Short mmCIF file of C-alpha atoms and ligand atoms in Angstrom, two decimals:
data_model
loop_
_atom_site.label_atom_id
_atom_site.label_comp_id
_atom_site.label_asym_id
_atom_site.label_seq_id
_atom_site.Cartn_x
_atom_site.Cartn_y
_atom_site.Cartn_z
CA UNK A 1 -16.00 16.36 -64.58
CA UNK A 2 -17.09 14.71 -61.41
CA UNK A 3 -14.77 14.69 -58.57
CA UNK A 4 -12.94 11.45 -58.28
CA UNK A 5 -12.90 8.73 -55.46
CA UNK A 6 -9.91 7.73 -53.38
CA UNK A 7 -8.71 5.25 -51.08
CA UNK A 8 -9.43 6.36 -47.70
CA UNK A 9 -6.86 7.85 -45.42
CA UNK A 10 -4.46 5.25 -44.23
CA UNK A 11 -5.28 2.60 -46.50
CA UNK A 12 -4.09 1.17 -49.58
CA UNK A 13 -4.66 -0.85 -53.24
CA UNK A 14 -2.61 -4.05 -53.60
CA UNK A 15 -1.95 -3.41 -56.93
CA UNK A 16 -1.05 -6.51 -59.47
CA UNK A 17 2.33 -5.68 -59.38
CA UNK A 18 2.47 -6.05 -55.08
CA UNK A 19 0.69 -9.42 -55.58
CA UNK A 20 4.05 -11.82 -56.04
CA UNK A 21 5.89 -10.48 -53.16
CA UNK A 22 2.58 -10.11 -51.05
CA UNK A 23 2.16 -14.32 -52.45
CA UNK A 24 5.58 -15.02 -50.98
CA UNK A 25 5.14 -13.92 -47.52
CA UNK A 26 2.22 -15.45 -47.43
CA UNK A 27 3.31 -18.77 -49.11
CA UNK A 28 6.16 -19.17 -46.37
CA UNK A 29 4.12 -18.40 -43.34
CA UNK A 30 1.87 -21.81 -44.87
CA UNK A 31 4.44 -23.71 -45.21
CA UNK A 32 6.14 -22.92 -41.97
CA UNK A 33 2.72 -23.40 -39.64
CA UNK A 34 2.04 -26.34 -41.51
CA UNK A 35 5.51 -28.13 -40.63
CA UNK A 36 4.74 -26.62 -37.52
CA UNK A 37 1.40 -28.09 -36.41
CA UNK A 38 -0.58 -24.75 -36.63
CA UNK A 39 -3.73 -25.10 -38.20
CA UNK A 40 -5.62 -22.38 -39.62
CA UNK A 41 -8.53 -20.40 -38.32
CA UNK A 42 -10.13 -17.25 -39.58
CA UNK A 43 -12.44 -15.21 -37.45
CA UNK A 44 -15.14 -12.28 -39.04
CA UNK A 45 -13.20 -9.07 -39.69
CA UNK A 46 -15.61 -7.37 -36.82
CA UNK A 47 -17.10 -8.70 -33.49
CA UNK A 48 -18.70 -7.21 -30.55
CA UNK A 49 -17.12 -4.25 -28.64
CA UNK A 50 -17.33 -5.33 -25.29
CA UNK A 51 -14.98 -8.55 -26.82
CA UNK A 52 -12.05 -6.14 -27.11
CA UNK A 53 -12.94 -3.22 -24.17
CA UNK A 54 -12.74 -6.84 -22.03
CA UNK A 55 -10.04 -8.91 -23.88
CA UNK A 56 -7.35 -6.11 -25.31
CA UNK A 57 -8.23 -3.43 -22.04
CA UNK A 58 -9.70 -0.52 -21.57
CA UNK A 59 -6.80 1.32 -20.54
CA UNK A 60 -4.92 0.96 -23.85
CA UNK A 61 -4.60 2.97 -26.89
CA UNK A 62 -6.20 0.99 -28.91
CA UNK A 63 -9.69 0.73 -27.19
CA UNK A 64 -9.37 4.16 -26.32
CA UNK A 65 -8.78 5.50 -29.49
CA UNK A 66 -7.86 3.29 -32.07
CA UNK A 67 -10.80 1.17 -32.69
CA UNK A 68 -13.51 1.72 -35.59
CA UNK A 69 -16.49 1.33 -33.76
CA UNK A 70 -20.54 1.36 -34.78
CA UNK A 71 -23.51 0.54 -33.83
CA UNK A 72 -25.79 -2.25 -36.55
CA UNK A 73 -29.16 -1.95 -37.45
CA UNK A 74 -30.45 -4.08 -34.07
CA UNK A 75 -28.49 -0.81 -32.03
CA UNK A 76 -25.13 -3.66 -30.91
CA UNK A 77 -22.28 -1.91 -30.88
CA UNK A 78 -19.54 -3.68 -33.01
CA UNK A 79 -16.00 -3.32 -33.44
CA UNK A 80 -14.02 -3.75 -36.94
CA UNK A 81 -11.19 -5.74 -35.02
CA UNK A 82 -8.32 -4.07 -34.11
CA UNK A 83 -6.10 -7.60 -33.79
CA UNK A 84 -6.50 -11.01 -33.40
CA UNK A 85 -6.11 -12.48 -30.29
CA UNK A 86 -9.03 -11.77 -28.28
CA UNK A 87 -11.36 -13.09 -31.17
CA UNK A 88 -9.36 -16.11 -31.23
CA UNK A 89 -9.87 -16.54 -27.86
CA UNK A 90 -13.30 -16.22 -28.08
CA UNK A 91 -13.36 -18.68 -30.67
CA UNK A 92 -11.63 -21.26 -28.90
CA UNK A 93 -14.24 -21.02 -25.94
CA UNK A 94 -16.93 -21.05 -27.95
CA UNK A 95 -16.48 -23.81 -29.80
CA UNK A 96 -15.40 -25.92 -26.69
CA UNK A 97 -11.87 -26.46 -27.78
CA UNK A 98 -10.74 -27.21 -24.47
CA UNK A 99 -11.79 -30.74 -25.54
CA UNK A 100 -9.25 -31.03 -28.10
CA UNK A 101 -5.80 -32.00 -27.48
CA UNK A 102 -3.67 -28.93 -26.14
CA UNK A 103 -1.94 -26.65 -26.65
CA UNK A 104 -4.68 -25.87 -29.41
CA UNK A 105 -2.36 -24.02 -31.91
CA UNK A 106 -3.69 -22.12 -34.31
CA UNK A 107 -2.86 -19.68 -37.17
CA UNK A 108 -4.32 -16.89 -39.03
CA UNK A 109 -3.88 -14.05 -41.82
CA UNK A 110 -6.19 -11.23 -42.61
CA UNK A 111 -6.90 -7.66 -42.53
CA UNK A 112 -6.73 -5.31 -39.21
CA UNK A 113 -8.25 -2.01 -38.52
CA UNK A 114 -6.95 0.82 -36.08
CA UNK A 115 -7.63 4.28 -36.24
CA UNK A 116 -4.33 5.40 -35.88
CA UNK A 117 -2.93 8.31 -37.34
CA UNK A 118 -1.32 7.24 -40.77
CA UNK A 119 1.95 6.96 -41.61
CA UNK A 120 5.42 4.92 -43.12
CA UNK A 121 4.50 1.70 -41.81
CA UNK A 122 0.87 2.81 -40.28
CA UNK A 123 -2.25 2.42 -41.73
CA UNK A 124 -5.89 2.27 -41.01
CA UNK A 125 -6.29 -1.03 -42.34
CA UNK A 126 -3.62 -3.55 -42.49
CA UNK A 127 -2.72 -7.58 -42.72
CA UNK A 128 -1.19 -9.34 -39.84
CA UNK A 129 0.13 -12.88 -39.95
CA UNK A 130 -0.62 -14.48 -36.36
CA UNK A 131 0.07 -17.72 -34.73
CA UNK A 132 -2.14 -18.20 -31.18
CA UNK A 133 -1.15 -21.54 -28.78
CA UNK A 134 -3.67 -22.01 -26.22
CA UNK A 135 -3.81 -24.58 -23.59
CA UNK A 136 -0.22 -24.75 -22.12
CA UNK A 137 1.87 -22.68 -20.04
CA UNK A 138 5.38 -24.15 -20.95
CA UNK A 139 8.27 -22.40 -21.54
CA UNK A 140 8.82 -24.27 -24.42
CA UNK A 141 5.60 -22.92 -26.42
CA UNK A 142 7.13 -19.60 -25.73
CA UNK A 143 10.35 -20.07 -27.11
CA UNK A 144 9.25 -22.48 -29.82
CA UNK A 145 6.83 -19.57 -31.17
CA UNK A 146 9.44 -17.14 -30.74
CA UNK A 147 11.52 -19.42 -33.33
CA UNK A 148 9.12 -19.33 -35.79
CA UNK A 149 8.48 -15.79 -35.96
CA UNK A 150 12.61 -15.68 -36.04
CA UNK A 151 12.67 -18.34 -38.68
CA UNK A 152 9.52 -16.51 -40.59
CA UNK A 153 11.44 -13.24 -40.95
CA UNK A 154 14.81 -14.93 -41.47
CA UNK A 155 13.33 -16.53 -44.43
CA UNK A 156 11.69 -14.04 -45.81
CA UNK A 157 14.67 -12.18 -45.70
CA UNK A 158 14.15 -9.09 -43.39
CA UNK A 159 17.10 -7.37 -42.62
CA UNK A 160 18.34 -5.59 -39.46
CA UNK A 161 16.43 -7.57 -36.88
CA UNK A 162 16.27 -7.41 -33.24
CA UNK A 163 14.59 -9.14 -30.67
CA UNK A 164 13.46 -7.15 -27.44
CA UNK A 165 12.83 -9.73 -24.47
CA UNK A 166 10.85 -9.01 -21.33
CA UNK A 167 8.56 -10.66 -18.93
CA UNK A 168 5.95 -9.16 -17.11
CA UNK A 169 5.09 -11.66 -14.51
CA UNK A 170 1.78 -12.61 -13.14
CA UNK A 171 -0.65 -10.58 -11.72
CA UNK A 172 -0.07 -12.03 -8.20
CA UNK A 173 3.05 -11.01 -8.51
CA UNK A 174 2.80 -8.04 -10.02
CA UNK A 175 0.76 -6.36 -7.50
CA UNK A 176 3.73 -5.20 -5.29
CA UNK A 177 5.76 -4.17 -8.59
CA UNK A 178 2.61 -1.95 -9.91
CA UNK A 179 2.15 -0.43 -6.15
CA UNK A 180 6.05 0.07 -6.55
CA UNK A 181 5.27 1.79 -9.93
CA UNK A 182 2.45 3.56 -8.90
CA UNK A 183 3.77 5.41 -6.18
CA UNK A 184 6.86 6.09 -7.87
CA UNK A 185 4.73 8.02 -11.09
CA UNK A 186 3.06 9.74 -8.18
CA UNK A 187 6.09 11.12 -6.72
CA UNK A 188 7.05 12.79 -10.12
CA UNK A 189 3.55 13.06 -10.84
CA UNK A 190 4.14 16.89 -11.87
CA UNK A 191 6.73 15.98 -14.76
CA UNK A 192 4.19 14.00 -16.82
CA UNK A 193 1.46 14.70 -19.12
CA UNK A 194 -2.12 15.01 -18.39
CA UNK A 195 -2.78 11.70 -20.20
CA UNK A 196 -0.43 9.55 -18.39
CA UNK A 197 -1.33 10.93 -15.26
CA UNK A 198 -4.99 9.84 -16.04
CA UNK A 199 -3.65 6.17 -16.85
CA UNK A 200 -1.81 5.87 -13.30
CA UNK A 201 -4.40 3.90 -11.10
CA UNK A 202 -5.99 1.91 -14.33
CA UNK A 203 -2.33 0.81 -15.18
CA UNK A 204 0.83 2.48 -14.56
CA UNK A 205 2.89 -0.08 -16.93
CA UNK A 206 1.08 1.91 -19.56
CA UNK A 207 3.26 4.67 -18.94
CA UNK A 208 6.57 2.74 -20.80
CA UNK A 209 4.68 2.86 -23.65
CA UNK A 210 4.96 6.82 -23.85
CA UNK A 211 6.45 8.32 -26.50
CA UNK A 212 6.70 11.87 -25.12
CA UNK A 213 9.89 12.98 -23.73
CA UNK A 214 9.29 13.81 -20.58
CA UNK A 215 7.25 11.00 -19.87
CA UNK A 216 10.47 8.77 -21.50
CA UNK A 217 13.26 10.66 -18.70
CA UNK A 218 10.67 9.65 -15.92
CA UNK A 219 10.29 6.21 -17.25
CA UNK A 220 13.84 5.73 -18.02
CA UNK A 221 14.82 5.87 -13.81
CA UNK A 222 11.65 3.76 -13.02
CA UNK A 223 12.05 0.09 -11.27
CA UNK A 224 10.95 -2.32 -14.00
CA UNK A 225 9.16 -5.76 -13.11
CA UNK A 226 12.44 -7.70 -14.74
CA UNK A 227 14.26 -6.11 -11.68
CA UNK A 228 11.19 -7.79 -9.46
CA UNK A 229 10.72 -11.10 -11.25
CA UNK A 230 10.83 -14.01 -8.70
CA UNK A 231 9.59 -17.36 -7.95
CA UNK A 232 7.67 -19.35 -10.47
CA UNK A 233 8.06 -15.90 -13.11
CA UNK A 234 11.52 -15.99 -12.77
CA UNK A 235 12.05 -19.73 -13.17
CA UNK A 236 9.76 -19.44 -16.59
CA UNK A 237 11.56 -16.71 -17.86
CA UNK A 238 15.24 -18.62 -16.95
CA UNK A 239 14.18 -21.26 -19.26
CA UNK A 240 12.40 -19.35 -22.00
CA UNK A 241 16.01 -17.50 -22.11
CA UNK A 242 18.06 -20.67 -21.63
CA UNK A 243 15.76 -22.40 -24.64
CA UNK A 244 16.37 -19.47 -27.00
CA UNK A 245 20.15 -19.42 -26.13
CA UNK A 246 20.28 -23.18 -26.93
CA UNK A 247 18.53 -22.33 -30.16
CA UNK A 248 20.98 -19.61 -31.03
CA UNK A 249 18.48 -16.92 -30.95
CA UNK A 250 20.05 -13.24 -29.89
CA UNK A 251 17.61 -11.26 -28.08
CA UNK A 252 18.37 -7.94 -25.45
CA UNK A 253 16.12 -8.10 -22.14
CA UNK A 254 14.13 -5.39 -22.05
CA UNK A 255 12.43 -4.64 -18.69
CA UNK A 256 10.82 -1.42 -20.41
CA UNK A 257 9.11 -4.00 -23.49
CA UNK A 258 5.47 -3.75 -22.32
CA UNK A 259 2.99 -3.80 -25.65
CA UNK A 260 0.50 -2.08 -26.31
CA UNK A 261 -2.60 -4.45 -25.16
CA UNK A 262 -3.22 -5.14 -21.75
CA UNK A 263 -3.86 -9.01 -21.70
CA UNK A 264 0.03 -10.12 -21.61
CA UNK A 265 1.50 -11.68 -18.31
CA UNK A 266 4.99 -13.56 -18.04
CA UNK A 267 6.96 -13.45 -21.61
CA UNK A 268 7.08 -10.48 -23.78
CA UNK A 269 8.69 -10.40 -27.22
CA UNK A 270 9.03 -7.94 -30.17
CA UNK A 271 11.07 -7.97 -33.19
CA UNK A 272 12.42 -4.54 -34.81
CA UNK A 273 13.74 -3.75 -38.23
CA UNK A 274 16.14 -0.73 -38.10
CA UNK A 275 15.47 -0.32 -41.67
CA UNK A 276 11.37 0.69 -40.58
CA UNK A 277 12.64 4.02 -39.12
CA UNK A 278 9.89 5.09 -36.16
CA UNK A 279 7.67 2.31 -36.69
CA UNK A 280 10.12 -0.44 -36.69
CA UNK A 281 7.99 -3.06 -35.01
CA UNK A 282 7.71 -6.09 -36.98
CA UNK A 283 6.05 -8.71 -35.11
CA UNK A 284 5.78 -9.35 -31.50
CA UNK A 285 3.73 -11.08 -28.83
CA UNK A 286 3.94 -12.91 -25.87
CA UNK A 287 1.83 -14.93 -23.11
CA UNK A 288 -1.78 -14.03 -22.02
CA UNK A 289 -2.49 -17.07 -19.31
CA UNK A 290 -5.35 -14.75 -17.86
CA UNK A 291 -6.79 -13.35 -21.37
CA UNK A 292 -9.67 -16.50 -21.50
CA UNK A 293 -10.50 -16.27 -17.79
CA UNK A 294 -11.35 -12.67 -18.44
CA UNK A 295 -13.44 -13.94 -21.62
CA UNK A 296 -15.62 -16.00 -19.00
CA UNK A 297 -13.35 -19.25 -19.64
CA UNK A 298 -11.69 -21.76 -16.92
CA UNK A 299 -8.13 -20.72 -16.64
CA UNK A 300 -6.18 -20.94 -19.77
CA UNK A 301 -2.70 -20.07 -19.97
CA UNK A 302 -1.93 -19.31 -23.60
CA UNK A 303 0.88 -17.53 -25.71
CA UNK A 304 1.20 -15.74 -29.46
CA UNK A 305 2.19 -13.48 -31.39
CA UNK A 306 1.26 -11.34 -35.25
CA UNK A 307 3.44 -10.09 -37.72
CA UNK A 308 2.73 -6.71 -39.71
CA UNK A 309 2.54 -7.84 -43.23
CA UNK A 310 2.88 -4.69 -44.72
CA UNK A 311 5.86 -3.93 -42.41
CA UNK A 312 7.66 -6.63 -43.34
CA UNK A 313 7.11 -5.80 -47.33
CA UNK A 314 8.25 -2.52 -46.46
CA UNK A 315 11.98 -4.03 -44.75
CA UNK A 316 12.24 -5.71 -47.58
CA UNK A 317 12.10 -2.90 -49.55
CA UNK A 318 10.09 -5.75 -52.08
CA UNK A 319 10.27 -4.45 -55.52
CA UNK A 320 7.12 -5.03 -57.34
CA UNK A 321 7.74 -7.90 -59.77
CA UNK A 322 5.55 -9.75 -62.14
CA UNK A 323 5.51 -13.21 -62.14
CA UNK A 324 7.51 -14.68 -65.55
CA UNK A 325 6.11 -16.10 -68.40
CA UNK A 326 7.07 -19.74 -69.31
CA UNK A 327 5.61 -19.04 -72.98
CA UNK A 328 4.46 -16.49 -75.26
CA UNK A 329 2.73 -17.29 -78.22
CA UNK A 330 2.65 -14.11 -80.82
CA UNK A 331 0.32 -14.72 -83.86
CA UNK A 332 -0.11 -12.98 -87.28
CA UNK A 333 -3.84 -11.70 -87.15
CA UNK A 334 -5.23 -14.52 -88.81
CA UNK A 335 -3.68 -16.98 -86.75
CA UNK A 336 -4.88 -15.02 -83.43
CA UNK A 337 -7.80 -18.05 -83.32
CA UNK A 338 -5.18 -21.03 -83.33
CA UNK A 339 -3.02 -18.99 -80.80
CA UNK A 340 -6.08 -18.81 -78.56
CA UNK A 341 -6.32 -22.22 -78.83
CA UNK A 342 -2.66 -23.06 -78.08
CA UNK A 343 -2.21 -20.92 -75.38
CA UNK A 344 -5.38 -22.53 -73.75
CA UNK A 345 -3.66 -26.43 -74.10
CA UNK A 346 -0.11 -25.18 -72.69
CA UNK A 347 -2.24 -23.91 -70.05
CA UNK A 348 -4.06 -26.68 -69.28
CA UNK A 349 -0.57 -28.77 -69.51
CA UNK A 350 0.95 -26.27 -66.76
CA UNK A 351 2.46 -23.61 -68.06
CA UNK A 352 2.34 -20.28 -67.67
CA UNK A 353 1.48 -19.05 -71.01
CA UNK A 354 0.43 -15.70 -72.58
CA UNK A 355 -1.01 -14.34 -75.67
CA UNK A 356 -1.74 -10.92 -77.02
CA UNK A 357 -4.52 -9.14 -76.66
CA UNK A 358 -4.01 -5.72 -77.81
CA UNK A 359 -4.03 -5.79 -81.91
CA UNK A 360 -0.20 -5.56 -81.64
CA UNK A 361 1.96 -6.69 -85.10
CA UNK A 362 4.22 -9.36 -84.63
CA UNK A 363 7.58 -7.10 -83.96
CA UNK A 364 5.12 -5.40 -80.64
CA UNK A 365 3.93 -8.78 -79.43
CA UNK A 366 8.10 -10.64 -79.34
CA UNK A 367 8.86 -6.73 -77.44
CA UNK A 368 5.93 -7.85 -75.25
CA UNK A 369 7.03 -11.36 -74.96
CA UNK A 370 10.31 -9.88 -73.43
CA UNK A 371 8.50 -7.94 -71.81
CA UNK A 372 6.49 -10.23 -69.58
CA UNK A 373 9.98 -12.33 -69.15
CA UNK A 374 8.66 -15.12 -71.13
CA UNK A 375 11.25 -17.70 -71.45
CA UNK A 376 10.18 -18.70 -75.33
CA UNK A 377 8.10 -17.49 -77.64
CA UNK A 378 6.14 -19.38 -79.97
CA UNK A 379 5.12 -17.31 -83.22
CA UNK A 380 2.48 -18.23 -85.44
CA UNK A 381 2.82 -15.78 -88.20
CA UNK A 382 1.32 -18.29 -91.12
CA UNK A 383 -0.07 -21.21 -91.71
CA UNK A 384 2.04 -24.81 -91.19
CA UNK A 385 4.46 -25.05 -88.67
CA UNK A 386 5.03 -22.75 -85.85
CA UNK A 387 8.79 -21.56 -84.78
CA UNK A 388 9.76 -21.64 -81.41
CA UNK A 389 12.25 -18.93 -79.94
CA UNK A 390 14.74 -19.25 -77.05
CA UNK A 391 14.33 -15.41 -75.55
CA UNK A 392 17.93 -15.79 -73.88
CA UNK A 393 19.63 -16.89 -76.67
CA UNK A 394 17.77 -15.86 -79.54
CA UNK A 395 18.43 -19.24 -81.36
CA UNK A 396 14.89 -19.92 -83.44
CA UNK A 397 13.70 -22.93 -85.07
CA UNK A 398 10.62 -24.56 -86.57
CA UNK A 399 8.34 -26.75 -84.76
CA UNK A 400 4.97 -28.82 -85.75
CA UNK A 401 2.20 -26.80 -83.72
CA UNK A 402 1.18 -30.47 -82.41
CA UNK A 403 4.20 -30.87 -80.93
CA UNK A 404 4.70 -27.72 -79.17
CA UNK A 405 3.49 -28.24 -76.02
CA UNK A 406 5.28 -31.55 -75.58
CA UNK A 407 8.23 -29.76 -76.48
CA UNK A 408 7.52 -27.15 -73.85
CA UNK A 409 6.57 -29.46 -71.09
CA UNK A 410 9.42 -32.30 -71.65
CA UNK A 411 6.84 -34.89 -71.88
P1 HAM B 1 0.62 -5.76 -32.13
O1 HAM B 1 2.02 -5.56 -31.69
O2 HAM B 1 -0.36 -4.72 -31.77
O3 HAM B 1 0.18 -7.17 -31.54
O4 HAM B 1 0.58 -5.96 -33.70
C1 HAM B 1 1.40 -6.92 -34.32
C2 HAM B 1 2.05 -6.35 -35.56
O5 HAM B 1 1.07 -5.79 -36.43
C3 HAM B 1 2.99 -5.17 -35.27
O6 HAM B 1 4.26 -5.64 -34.89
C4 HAM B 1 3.03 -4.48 -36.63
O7 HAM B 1 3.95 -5.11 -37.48
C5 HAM B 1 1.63 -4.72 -37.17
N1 HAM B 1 0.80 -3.52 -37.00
C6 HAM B 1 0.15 -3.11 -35.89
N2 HAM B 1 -0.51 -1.95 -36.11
C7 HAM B 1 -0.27 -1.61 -37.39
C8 HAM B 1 -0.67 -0.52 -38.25
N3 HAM B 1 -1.49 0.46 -37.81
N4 HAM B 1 -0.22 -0.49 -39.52
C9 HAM B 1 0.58 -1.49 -39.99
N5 HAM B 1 0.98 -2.54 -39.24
C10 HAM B 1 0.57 -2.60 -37.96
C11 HAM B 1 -1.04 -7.73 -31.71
O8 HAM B 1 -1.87 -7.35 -32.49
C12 HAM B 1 -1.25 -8.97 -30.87
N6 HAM B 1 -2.58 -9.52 -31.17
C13 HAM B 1 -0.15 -9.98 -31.11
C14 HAM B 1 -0.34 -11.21 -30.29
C15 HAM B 1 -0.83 -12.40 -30.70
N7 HAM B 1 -0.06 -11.34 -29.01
C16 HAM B 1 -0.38 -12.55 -28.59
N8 HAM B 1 -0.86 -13.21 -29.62
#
């Protein structure tokens, strides 16, 4: 026998039975943009390279090592994107949106690629939920969007949350904290790891990120730009904390948040779930007011965030559900044509409605009525009238086969 094909490494089917809870999240992230003002915008799943070496940085992770990269049949190198952001931001400069009112917000679903090594929670290709508002630098865009990641998970259901707070500053202000920080990895240069060490100069925040130990003790004692935050930062920051507060949101400052992408200044977020174990980052985000400058735009200050779709299915543990039946219809063979045809009108009236199509005898088709969770059955097992079954109670009666589906549909 030939050998057989599988999915590769790190990704995954979405199986029929993943499709209702996978329709849910997806559902109430619509519903929630929409109320919200976000309108939706979908970018291709791959764009040049240079568009993320530029946008995400070329000191992170991701570029480095994360990103599946190749070159077309004109010899451009392309990137499968790795996230969202920076091809948003490319769209909205493109397309001039500068002219439209701002903030421009925006909103967007779809699948990501990283090469990252695979694991609970991490694969190769995944779907993020994102929301992108560019064109303001108000505190209030901050803590509005972190509300409606709050209010996306809340709804959904995902337990065990927790929202890490930081800010970062602005570059200007920054400097003196990364000199700080740069000077201080020096000193303990010789208790960190060759790769680290290589990151110092290109950026030293990098080094929070670190998940080796050693690294983690050094970090752990270093100043962290929350400590540093003044003037114009600081004020931004009071209020995105005082608006969340006033909201009722909980949060913990975290001076040590940084992200792994390069383009955020001022206001950093991320929301955990316990429940994920080692990859327990949910969603996160936070400002970029430099990010379109660096695209080749006029200065744009601009905040988001994405949400891990599969993470989130994962805290909440989603068991895989089909979607009920309103109706069954089971049929005697020789009434399988008049089924078809009956199924077809309480279709076409709105209901969900199912009829066999495996040969079974009546007794197999009312198991697979129960089966599917159909709510009633209607069996056809002669010809003249049909009888309609309650699948909860059991109670049966006769009905005209006319009259069936306005006795289904109340009308
Ligand atoms: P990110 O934190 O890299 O941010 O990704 C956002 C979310 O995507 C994560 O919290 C996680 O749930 C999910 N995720 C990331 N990598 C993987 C993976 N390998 N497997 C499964 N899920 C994953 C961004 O991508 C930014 N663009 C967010 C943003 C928008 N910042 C500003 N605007």
């Amino acid at each position: 026998m030939a050998a057989r094909f599988q999915a590769p490494r790190g990704t995954f089917d979405i199986l029929p039975a993943d499709a209702a809870a996978r329709a849910r999240v997806e559902e109430t992230a619509r519903e929630l943009f929409d109320r919200a003002g976000y309108a939706r915008i979908e970018t291709p799943a791959f764009e040049e390279t240079e568009l993320f070496a530029r946008g995400v940085g070329e000191a992170t992770d991701i570029v480095r090592k994360e990103m599946f990269t190749f070159e077309d049949m004109g010899g451009r190198s392309v990137t499968l994107r790795p996230e969202g952001t920076a091809p948003i931001a490319r769209a909205y400069l493109e397309h001039g949106m500068h002219r439209l009112a701002q903030p421009v917000r925006l909103w967007y679903m779809g699948p990501f690629f990283r090469h990252e090594r695979p694991q609970a929670g991490r694969f190769r290709q995944f779907n993020q939920i994102g929301a992108e508002a560019i064109g303001s630098e108000s505190p209030l865009v901050d803590a509005e969007q972190i509300m409606l990641l709050d209010e996306l998970l809340r709804t959904l259901g995902v337990p065990e949350l927790r929202l890490r707070l930081g800010s970062l500053g602005s570059p200007r202000t920054r400097a003196d904290y990364r000199s700080e920080l740069t000077a201080y990895l020096r000193e303990r240069e010789g208790e960190l790891p060759r790769d680290v060490r290589e990151r110092i100069d290109e950026n030293p925040l990098r080094a929070f990120d670190a998940k080796d130990d050693a690294t983690r003790s050094v970090m752990a004692e270093a100043p962290t730009m929350l400590d540093r935050l003044a003037g114009e930062d600081a004020e931004h920051f009071a209020t995105v904390r005082r608006l969340l507060d006033q909201a009722g949101i909980d949060y913990e400052l975290d001076g040590r948040l940084v992200r792994g992408l390069d383009y955020y200044t001022r206001t950093v977020f991320e929301f955990e779930c316990e429940r994920l174990g080692a990859q327990s980052g949910v969603g996160g985000g936070g400002r970029y007011d430099l990010l379109l400058e660096e695209l080749g735009g006029s200065p744009t200050p601009a905040s988001g965030w994405a949400a891990g779709v599969e993470r989130i299915l994962l805290a909440l543990d989603a068991e895989a559900e089909e979607s009920p039946r309103d109706v069954f219809v089971a049929a005697a063979d020789e009434q399988r044509e008049r089924a078809l045809s009956l199924v077809a009108e309480l279709r076409r009236a709105g209901l969900r409605a199912e009829l066999d199509l495996a040969g079974r005898g009546i007794k197999g088709q009312m198991k697979q009525a129960d089966r599917v969770g159909a709510a009633r059955a209607v069996i056809l097992d002669a010809e003249g009238p049909a009888k309609l079954r309650d699948m909860h109670s059991g109670e049966q009666r006769e009905i005209e086969v006319a009259r069936v589906v306005e006795e289904l549909t109340g009308r």
